């Protein structure tokens, strides 16, 4: 009886531990990042996903570098809005 209780306790603890370890933490998006994304999309006309990649690479404080990177990728990949 005692051994089975200990076994159940170990199983429950293992499940709880696995749940805690598998939780992914998402960093909160700051207002700064949202505004930078909005401005980058307005400046370039490129998609949300591509602008997001540029912001992840250069950060919200370096929009000029992000714009240059986006233009370079647009030319390399032949995006439709590359001329905009």
Tab-separated table of C-alpha atoms in Angstrom:
chain	number	residue	atom	x	y	z
A	1	UNK	CA	0.000	0.000	0.000
A	2	UNK	CA	2.752	2.426	0.923
A	3	UNK	CA	4.786	1.498	-2.145
A	4	UNK	CA	1.805	2.113	-4.426
A	5	UNK	CA	1.225	5.547	-2.862
A	6	UNK	CA	4.837	6.446	-3.424
A	7	UNK	CA	4.590	5.223	-6.991
A	8	UNK	CA	1.475	7.326	-7.617
A	9	UNK	CA	3.180	10.316	-6.036
A	10	UNK	CA	6.226	9.871	-8.278
A	11	UNK	CA	4.046	9.596	-11.378
A	12	UNK	CA	2.123	12.751	-10.477
A	13	UNK	CA	5.330	14.651	-9.713
A	14	UNK	CA	6.851	13.542	-13.005
A	15	UNK	CA	3.793	14.740	-14.948
A	16	UNK	CA	3.868	18.097	-13.165
A	17	UNK	CA	7.588	18.461	-13.828
A	18	UNK	CA	7.137	17.634	-17.514
A	19	UNK	CA	4.379	20.222	-17.825
A	20	UNK	CA	6.501	22.888	-16.186
A	21	UNK	CA	9.459	22.113	-18.422
A	22	UNK	CA	7.429	22.111	-21.615
A	23	UNK	CA	5.864	25.530	-21.108
A	24	UNK	CA	7.170	28.050	-23.608
A	25	UNK	CA	7.603	31.604	-22.531
A	26	UNK	CA	6.739	34.309	-25.027
A	27	UNK	CA	8.394	37.630	-24.511
A	28	UNK	CA	5.865	40.421	-24.212
A	29	UNK	CA	5.722	42.751	-27.174
A	30	UNK	CA	6.466	46.278	-26.143
A	31	UNK	CA	4.628	49.285	-27.488
A	32	UNK	CA	7.933	50.380	-28.992
A	33	UNK	CA	8.088	47.255	-31.125
A	34	UNK	CA	4.495	47.589	-32.263
A	35	UNK	CA	5.035	51.183	-33.294
A	36	UNK	CA	8.274	50.308	-35.067
A	37	UNK	CA	6.532	47.507	-36.955
A	38	UNK	CA	3.731	49.841	-37.953
A	39	UNK	CA	6.203	52.465	-39.170
A	40	UNK	CA	8.319	49.917	-41.035
A	41	UNK	CA	5.286	48.544	-42.856
A	42	UNK	CA	4.152	52.062	-43.737
A	43	UNK	CA	7.614	53.018	-45.055
A	44	UNK	CA	8.215	49.883	-47.099
A	45	UNK	CA	4.814	48.398	-47.912
A	46	UNK	CA	6.176	44.904	-47.253
A	47	UNK	CA	4.295	42.157	-45.463
A	48	UNK	CA	3.916	41.878	-41.710
A	49	UNK	CA	6.010	38.709	-41.637
A	50	UNK	CA	8.941	40.223	-43.517
A	51	UNK	CA	8.873	43.416	-41.456
A	52	UNK	CA	8.730	41.334	-38.295
A	53	UNK	CA	11.812	39.380	-39.417
A	54	UNK	CA	13.646	42.638	-40.044
A	55	UNK	CA	12.712	43.977	-36.606
A	56	UNK	CA	13.802	40.744	-34.947
A	57	UNK	CA	17.136	41.026	-36.708
A	58	UNK	CA	17.831	44.752	-36.135
A	59	UNK	CA	15.565	45.752	-33.255
A	60	UNK	CA	13.026	48.581	-33.080
A	61	UNK	CA	15.711	51.261	-32.695
A	62	UNK	CA	17.461	50.644	-36.029
A	63	UNK	CA	14.727	51.098	-38.633
A	64	UNK	CA	17.090	52.396	-41.318
A	65	UNK	CA	19.093	49.168	-41.274
A	66	UNK	CA	15.861	47.163	-41.295
A	67	UNK	CA	14.626	49.083	-44.357
A	68	UNK	CA	17.901	48.474	-46.203
A	69	UNK	CA	17.799	44.771	-45.315
A	70	UNK	CA	14.203	44.499	-46.524
A	71	UNK	CA	15.036	46.221	-49.815
A	72	UNK	CA	17.993	43.912	-50.348
A	73	UNK	CA	15.870	40.833	-49.677
A	74	UNK	CA	13.139	42.157	-51.965
A	75	UNK	CA	15.592	42.418	-54.834
A	76	UNK	CA	17.135	39.007	-54.095
A	77	UNK	CA	13.798	37.244	-53.829
A	78	UNK	CA	11.888	39.269	-56.411
A	79	UNK	CA	9.065	40.498	-54.204
A	80	UNK	CA	6.289	42.257	-56.104
A	81	UNK	CA	6.452	45.413	-54.018
A	82	UNK	CA	10.209	45.817	-54.436
A	83	UNK	CA	9.683	48.886	-56.619
A	84	UNK	CA	7.496	50.662	-54.063
